[in-house]
PDB file of C-alpha atoms in Angstrom:
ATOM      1  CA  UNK A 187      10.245   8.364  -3.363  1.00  0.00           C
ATOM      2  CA  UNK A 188      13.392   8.368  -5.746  1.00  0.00           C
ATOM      3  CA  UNK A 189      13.781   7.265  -9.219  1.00  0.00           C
ATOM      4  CA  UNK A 190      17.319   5.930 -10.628  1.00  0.00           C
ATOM      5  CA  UNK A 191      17.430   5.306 -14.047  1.00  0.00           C
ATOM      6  CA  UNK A 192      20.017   3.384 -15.622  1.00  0.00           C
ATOM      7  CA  UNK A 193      19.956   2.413 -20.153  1.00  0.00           C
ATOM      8  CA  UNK A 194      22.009  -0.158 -20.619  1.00  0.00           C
ATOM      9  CA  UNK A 195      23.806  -0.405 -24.015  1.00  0.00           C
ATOM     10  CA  UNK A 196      21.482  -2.959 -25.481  1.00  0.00           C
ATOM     11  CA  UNK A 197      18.020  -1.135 -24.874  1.00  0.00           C
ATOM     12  CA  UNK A 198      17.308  -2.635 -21.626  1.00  0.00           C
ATOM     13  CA  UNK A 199      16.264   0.041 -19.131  1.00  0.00           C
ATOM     14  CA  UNK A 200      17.006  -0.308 -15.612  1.00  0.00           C
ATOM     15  CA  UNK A 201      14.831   1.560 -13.197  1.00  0.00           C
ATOM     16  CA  UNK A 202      15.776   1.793  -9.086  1.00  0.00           C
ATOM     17  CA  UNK A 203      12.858   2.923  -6.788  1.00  0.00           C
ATOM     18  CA  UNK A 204      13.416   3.875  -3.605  1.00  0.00           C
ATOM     19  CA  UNK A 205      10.978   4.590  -0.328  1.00  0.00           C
ATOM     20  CA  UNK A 206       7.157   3.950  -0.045  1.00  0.00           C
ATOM     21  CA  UNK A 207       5.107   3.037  -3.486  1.00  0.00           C
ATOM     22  CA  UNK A 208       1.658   4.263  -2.278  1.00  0.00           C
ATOM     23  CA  UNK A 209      -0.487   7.066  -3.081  1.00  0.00           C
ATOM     24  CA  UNK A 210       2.138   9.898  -2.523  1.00  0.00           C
ATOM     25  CA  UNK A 211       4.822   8.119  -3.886  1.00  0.00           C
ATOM     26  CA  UNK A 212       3.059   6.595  -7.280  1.00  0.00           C
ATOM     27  CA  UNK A 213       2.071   9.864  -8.169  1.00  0.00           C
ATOM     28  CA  UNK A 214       5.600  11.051  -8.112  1.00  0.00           C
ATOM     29  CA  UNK A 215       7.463   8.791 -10.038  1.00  0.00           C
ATOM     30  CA  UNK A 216       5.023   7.403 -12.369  1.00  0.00           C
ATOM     31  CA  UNK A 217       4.601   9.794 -15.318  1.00  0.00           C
ATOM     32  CA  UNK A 218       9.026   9.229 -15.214  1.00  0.00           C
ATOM     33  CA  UNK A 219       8.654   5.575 -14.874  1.00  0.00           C
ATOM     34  CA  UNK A 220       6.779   5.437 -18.380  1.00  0.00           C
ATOM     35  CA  UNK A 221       8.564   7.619 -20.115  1.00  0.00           C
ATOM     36  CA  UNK A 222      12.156   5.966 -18.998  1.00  0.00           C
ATOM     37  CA  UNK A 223      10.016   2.482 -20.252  1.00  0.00           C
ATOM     38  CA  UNK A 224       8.256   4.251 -23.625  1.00  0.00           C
ATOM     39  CA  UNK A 225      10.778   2.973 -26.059  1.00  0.00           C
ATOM     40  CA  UNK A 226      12.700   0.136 -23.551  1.00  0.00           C
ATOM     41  CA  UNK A 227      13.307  -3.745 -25.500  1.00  0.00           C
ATOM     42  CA  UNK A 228      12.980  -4.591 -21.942  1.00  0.00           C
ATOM     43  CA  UNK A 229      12.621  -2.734 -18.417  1.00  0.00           C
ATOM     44  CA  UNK A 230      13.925  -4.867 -15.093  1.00  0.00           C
ATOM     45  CA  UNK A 231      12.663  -2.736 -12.051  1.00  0.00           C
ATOM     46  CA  UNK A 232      14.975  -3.256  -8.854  1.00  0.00           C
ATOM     47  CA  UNK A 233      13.143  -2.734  -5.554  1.00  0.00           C
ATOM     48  CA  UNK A 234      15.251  -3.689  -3.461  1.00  0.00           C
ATOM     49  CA  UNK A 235      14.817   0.193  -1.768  1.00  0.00           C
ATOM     50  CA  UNK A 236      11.175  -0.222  -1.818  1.00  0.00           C
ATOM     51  CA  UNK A 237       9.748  -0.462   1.648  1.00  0.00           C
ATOM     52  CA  UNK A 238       6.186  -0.013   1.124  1.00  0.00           C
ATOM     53  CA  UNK A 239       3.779  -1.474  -1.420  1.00  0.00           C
ATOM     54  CA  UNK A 240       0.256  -0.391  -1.669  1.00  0.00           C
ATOM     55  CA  UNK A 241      -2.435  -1.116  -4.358  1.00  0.00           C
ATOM     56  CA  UNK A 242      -1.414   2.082  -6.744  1.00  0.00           C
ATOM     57  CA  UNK A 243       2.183   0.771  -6.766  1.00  0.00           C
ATOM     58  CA  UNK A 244       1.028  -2.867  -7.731  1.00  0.00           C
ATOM     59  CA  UNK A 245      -0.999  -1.131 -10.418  1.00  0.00           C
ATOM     60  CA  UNK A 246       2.050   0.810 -11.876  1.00  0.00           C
ATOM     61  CA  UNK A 247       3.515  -2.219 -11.780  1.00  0.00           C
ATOM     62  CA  UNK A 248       0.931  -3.479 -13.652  1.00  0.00           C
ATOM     63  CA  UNK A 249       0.346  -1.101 -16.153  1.00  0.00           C
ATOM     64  CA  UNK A 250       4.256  -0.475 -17.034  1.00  0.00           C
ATOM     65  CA  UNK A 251       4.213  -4.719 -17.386  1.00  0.00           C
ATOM     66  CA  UNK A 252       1.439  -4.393 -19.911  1.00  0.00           C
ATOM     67  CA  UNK A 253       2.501  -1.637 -21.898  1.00  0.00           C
ATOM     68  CA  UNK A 254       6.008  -3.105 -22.451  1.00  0.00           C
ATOM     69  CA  UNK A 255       4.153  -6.607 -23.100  1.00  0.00           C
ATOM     70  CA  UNK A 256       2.424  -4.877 -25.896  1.00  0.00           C
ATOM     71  CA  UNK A 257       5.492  -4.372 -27.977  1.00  0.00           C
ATOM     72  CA  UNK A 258       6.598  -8.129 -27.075  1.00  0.00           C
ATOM     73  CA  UNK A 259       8.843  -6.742 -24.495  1.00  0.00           C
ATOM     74  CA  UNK A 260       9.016  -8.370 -20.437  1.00  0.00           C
ATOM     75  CA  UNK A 261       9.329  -6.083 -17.097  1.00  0.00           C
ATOM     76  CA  UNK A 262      11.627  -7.997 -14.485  1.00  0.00           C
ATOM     77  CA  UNK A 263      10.766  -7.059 -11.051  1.00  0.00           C
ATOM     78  CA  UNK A 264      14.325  -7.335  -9.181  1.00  0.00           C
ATOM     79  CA  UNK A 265      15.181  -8.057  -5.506  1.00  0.00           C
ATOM     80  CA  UNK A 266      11.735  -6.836  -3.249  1.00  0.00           C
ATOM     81  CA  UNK A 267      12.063  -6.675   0.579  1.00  0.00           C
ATOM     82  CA  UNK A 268      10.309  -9.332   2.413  1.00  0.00           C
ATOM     83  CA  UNK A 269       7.259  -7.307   3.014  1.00  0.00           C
ATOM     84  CA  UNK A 270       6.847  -6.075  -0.078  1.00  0.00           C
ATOM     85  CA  UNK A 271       7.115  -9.716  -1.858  1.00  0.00           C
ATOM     86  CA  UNK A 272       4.147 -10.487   0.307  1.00  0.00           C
ATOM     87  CA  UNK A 273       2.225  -8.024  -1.131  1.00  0.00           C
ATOM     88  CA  UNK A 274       3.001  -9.319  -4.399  1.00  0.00           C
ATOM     89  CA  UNK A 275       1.921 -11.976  -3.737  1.00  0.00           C
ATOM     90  CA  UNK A 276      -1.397 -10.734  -2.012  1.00  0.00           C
ATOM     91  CA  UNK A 277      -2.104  -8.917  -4.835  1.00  0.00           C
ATOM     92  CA  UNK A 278      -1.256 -11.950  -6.729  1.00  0.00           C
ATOM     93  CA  UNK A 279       1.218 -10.286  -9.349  1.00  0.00           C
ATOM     94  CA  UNK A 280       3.897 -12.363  -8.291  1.00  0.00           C
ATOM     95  CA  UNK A 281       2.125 -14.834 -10.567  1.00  0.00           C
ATOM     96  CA  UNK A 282       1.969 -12.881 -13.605  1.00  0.00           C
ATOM     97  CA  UNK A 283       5.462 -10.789 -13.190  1.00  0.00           C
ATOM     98  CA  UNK A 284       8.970 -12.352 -13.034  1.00  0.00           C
ATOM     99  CA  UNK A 285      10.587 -11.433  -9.919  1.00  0.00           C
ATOM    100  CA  UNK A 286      15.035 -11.743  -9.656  1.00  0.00           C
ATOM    101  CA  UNK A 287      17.280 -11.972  -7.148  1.00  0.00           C
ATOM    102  CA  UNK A 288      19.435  -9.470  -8.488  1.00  0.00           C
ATOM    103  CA  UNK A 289      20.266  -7.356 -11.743  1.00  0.00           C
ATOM    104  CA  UNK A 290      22.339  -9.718 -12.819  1.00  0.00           C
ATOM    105  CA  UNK A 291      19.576 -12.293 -12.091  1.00  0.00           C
ATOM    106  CA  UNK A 292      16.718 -10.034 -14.234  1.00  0.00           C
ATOM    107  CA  UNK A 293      19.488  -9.548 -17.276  1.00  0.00           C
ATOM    108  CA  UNK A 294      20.216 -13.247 -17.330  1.00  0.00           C
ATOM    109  CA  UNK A 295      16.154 -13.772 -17.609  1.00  0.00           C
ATOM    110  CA  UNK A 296      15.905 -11.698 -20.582  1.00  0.00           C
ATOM    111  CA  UNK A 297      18.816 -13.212 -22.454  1.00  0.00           C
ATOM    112  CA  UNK A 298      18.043 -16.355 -21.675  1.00  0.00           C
TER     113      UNK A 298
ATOM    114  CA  UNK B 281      11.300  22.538  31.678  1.00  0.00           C
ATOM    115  CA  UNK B 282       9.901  23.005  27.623  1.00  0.00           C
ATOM    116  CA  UNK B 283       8.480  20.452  24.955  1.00  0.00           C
ATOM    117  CA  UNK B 284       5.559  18.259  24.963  1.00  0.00           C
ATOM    118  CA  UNK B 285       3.975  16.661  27.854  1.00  0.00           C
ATOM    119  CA  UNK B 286       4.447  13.274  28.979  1.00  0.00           C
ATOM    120  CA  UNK B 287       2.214  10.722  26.857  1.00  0.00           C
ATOM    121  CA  UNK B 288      -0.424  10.042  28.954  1.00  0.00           C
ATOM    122  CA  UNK B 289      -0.491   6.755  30.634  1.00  0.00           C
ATOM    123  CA  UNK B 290      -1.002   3.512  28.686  1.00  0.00           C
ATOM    124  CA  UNK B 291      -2.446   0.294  29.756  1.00  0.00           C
ATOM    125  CA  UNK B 292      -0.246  -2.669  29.680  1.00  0.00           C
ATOM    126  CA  UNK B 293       0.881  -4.556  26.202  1.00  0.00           C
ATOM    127  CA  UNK B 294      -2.365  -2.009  25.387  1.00  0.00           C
ATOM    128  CA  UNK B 295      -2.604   1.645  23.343  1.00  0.00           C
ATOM    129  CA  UNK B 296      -5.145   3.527  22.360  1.00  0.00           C
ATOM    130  CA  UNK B 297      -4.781   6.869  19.762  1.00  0.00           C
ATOM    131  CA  UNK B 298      -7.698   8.902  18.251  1.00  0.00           C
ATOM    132  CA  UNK B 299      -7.751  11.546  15.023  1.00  0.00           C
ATOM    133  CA  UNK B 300      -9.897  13.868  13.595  1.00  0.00           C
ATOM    134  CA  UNK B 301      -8.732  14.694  10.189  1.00  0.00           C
ATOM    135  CA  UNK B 302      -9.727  16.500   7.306  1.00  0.00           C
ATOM    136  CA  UNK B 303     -10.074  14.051   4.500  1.00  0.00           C
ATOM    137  CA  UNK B 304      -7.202  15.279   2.214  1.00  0.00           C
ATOM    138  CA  UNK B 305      -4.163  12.778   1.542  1.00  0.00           C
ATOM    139  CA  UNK B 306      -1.813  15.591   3.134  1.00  0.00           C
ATOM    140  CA  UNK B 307      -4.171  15.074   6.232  1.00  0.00           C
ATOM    141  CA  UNK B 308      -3.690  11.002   6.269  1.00  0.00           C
ATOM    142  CA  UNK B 309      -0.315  11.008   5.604  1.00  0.00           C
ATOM    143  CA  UNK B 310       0.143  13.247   8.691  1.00  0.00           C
ATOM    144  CA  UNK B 311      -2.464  11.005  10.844  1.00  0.00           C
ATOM    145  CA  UNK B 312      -0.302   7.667   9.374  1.00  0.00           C
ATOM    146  CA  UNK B 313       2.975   8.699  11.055  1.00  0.00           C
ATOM    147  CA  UNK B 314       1.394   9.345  14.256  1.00  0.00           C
ATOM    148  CA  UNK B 315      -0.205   5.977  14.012  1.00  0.00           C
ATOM    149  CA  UNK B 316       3.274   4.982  12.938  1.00  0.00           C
ATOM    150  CA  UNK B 317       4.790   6.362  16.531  1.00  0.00           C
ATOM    151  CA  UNK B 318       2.727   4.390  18.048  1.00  0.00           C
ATOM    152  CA  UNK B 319       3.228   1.423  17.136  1.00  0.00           C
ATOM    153  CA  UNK B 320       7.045   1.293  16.723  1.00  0.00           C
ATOM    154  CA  UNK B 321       6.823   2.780  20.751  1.00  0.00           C
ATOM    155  CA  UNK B 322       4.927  -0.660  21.039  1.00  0.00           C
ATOM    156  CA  UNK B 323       7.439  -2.607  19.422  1.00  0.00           C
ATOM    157  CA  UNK B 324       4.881  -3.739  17.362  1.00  0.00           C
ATOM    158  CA  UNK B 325       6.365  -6.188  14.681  1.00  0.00           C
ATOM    159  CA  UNK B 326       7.060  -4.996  11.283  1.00  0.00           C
ATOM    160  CA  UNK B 327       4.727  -7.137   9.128  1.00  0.00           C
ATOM    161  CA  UNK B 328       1.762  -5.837  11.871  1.00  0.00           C
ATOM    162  CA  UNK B 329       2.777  -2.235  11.246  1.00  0.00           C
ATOM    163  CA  UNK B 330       2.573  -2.868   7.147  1.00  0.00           C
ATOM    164  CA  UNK B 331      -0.675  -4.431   7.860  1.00  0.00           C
ATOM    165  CA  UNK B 332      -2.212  -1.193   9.201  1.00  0.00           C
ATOM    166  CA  UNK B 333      -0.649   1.192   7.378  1.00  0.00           C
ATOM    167  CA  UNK B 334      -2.121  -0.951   4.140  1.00  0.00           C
ATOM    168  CA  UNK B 335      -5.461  -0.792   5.988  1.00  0.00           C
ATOM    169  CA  UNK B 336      -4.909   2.621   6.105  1.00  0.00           C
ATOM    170  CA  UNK B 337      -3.670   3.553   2.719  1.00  0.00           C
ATOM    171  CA  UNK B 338      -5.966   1.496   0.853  1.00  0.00           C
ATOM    172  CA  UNK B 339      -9.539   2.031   2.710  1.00  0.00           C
ATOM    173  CA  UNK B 340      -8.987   5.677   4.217  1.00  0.00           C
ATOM    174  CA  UNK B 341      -7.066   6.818   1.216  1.00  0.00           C
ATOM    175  CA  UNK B 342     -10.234   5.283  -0.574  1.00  0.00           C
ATOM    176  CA  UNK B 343     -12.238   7.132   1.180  1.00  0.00           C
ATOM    177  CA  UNK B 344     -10.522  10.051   0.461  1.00  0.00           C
ATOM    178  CA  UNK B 345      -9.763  10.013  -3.005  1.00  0.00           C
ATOM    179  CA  UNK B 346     -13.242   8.178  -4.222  1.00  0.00           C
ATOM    180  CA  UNK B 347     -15.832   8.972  -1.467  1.00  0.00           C
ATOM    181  CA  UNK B 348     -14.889  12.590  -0.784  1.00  0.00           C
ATOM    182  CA  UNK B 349     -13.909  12.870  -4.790  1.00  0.00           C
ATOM    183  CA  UNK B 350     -11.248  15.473  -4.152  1.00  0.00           C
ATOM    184  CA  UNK B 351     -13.787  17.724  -1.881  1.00  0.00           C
ATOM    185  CA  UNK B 352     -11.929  18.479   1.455  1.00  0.00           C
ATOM    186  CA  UNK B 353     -15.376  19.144   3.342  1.00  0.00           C
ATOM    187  CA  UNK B 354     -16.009  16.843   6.122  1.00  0.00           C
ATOM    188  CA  UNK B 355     -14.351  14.987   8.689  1.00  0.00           C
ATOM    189  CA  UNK B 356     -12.647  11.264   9.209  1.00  0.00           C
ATOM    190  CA  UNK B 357     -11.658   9.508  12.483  1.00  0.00           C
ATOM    191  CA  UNK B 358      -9.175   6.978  12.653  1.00  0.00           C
ATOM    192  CA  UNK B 359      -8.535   5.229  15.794  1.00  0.00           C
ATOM    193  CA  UNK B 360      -6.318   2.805  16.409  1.00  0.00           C
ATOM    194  CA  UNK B 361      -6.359  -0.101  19.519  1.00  0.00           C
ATOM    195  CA  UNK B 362      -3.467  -2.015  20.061  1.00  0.00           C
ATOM    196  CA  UNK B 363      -4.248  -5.353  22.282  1.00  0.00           C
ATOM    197  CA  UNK B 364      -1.997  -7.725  23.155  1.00  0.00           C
ATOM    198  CA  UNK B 365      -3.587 -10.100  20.323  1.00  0.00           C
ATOM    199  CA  UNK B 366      -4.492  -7.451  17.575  1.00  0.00           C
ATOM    200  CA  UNK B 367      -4.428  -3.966  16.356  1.00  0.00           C
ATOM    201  CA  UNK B 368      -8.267  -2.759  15.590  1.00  0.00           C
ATOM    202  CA  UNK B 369      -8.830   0.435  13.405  1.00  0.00           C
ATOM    203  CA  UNK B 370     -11.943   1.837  13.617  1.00  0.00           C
ATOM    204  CA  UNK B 371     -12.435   4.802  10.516  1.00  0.00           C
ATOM    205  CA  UNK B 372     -15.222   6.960   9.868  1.00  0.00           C
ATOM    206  CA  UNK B 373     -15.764   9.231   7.196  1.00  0.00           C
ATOM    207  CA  UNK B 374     -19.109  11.383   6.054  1.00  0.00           C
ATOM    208  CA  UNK B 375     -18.574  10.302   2.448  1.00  0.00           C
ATOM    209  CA  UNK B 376     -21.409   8.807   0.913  1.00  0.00           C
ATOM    210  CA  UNK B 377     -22.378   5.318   1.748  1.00  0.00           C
ATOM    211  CA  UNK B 378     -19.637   2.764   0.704  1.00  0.00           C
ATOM    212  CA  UNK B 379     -19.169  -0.512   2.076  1.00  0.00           C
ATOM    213  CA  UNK B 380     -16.095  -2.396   1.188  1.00  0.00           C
ATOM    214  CA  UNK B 381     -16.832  -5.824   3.209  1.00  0.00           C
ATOM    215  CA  UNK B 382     -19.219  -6.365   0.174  1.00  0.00           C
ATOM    216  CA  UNK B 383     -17.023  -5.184  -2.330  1.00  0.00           C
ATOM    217  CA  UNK B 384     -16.662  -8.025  -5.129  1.00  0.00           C
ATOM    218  CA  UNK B 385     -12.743  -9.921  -5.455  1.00  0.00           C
ATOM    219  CA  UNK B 386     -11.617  -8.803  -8.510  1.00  0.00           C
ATOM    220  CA  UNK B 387     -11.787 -11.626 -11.164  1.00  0.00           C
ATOM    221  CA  UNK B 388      -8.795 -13.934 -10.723  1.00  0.00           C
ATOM    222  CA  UNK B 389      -6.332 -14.236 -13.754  1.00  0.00           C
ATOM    223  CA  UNK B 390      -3.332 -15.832 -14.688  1.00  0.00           C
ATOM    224  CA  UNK B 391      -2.103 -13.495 -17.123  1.00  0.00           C
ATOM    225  CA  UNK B 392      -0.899 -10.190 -17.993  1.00  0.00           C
ATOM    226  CA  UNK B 393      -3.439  -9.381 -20.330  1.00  0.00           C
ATOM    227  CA  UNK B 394      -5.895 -11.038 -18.108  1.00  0.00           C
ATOM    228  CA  UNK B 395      -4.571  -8.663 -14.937  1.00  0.00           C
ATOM    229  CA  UNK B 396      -6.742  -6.074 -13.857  1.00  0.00           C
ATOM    230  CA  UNK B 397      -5.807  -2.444 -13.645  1.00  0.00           C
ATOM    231  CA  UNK B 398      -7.036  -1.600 -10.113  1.00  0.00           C
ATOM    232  CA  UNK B 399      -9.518  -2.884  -7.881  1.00  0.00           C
ATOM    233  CA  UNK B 400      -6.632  -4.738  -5.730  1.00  0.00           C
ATOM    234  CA  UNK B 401      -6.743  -2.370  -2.303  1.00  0.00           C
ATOM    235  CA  UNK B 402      -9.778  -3.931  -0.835  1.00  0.00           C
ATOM    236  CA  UNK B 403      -8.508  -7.362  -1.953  1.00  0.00           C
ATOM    237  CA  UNK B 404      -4.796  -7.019  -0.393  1.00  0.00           C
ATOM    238  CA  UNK B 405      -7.131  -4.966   2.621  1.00  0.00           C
ATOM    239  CA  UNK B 406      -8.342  -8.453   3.271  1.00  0.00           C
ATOM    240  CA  UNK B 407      -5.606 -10.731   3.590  1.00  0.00           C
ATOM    241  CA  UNK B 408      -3.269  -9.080   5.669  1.00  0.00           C
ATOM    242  CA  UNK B 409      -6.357  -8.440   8.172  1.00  0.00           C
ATOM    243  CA  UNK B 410      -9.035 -10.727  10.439  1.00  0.00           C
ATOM    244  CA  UNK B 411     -12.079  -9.118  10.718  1.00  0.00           C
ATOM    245  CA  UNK B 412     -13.707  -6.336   8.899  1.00  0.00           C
ATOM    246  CA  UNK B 413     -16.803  -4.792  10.062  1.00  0.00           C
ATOM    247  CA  UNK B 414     -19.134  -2.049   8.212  1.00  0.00           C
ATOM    248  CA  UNK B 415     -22.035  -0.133   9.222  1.00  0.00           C
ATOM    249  CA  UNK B 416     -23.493   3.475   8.219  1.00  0.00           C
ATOM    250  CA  UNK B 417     -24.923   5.062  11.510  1.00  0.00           C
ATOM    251  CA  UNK B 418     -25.890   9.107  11.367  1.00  0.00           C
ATOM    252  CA  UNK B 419     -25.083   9.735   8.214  1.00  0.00           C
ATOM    253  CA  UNK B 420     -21.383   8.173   8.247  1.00  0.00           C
ATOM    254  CA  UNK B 421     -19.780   5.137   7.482  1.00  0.00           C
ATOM    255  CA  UNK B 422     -18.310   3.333  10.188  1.00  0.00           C
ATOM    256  CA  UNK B 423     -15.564   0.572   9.306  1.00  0.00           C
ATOM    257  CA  UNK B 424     -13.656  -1.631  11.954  1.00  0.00           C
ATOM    258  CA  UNK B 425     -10.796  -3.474  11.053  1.00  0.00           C
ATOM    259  CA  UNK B 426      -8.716  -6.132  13.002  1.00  0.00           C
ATOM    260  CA  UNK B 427      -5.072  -6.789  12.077  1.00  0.00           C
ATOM    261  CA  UNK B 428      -3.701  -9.751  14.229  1.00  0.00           C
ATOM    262  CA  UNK B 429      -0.109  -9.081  15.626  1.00  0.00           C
ATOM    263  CA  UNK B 430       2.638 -10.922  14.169  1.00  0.00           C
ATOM    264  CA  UNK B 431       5.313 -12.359  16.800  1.00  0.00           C
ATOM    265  CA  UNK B 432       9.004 -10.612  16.517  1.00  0.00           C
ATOM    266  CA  UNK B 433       9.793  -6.901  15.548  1.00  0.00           C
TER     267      UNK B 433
END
């Protein structure tokens, strides 16, 4: 599991994941993922390198989503595989969490 | 002539593998790609093979992490049949008594705020799979699963 992290120059923070979001993979990345989101205006999490989503990943999804919502700030979820939408959507946080097409796509959601 | 010998002969469109594991998350992760071999040798499609390792993750890993609590005494079995129509995991575990076919669905919501933190696994457990099946026989829990096969790769 690999972490990218990206600030862009107006406080939004751009986070890449890459490889399997389970139990293994969670427990690497998440103490980074909060701390790269701790003092974001917004966070848009891209995906797209994401090939496997289990129930600890939806629930750092979660959790980052609610802390930033807190402040009155959004998490964009950005480009997921095929597979991994569908367990979004099992999981039923593709109601709750907006998902983009691309970066561009996420940015253009929080501006807009 | 070295390495491993030939896999031992498989029925037709059929598989069968069975592990004994120690029930650490090192352990499953290890007993996950060899259930992962085996199906991509089957050309078993993609959204099948997600399907079982999320069966896998979620109620083994369960096991591990909640019924076990961290101790590594005891032993699981996984075993996995592929059919033609289905996949069916059959995991056992010495854990205390836990049956997730009764587990409550979380509370459904509509909001962030409303979202709960955890609880999901069982939930997503169910929809990607047809038939679950719990029993606790000689001191074990006993869990059969069914994942359908998808068409494709």
């Amino acid at each position: 599991m690999e972490l990218h992290i990206h600030r862009e120059t107006d406080g939004i923070v751009r986070l890449a994941l890459e490889g399997r979001l389970d139990t293994d993979g969670v427990d690497r990345v998440e103490t980074r993922v909060n701390a790269a989101l701790a003092r974001a205006e917004h966070g848009v999490l891209d995906l797209s390198g994401v090939t496997f989503l289990s129930s600890l990943g939806v629930r750092l999804l979660l959790s980052a989503a609610k802390t930033l919502q807190r402040r009155g700030a959004r998490l964009i979820v950005v480009a997921p595989q095929p597979l991994v939408e569908e367990a979004l959507r099992f999981s039923a946080l593709d109601q709750i969490l907006p998902v983009a097409r691309d970066v561009d796509g996420a940015l253009a959601l929080l501006q807009g | 002539m070295s390495g491993a010998p030939p896999p031992p002969e498989e029925p037709a469109g059929g598989a069968r593998l069975a592990l004994e594991l120690a029930p650490s998350l090192t352990a499953l992760a290890a007993a996950r790609d060899r259930v992962r071999e085996l199906l991509e040798r089957r050309a078993v499609a993609e959204a099948t093979r997600y399907a079982v390792e999320l069966v896998l993750e979620e109620l083994a890993g369960n096991a591990v992490r909640h019924g076990y609590a961290g101790e590594e005494r005891g032993v699981m079995t996984i075993e996995v049949e592929l059919t033609r129509e289905l996949v069916r995991i059959r995991l056992t575990d010495d854990a205390p008594p836990f049956d997730p076919t009764v587990h409550p669905e979380p509370p459904p919501f509509t909001t962030l705020e409303e979202a709960p933190i955890g609880g999901l696994g069982i939930s997503m457990v169910r929809k990607v799979t047809s038939a679950m099946r719990y029993r606790r026989a000689d001191g074990r829990n006993h869990l059969e699963v069914e994942v359908r096969r998808a068409a494709g790769r």
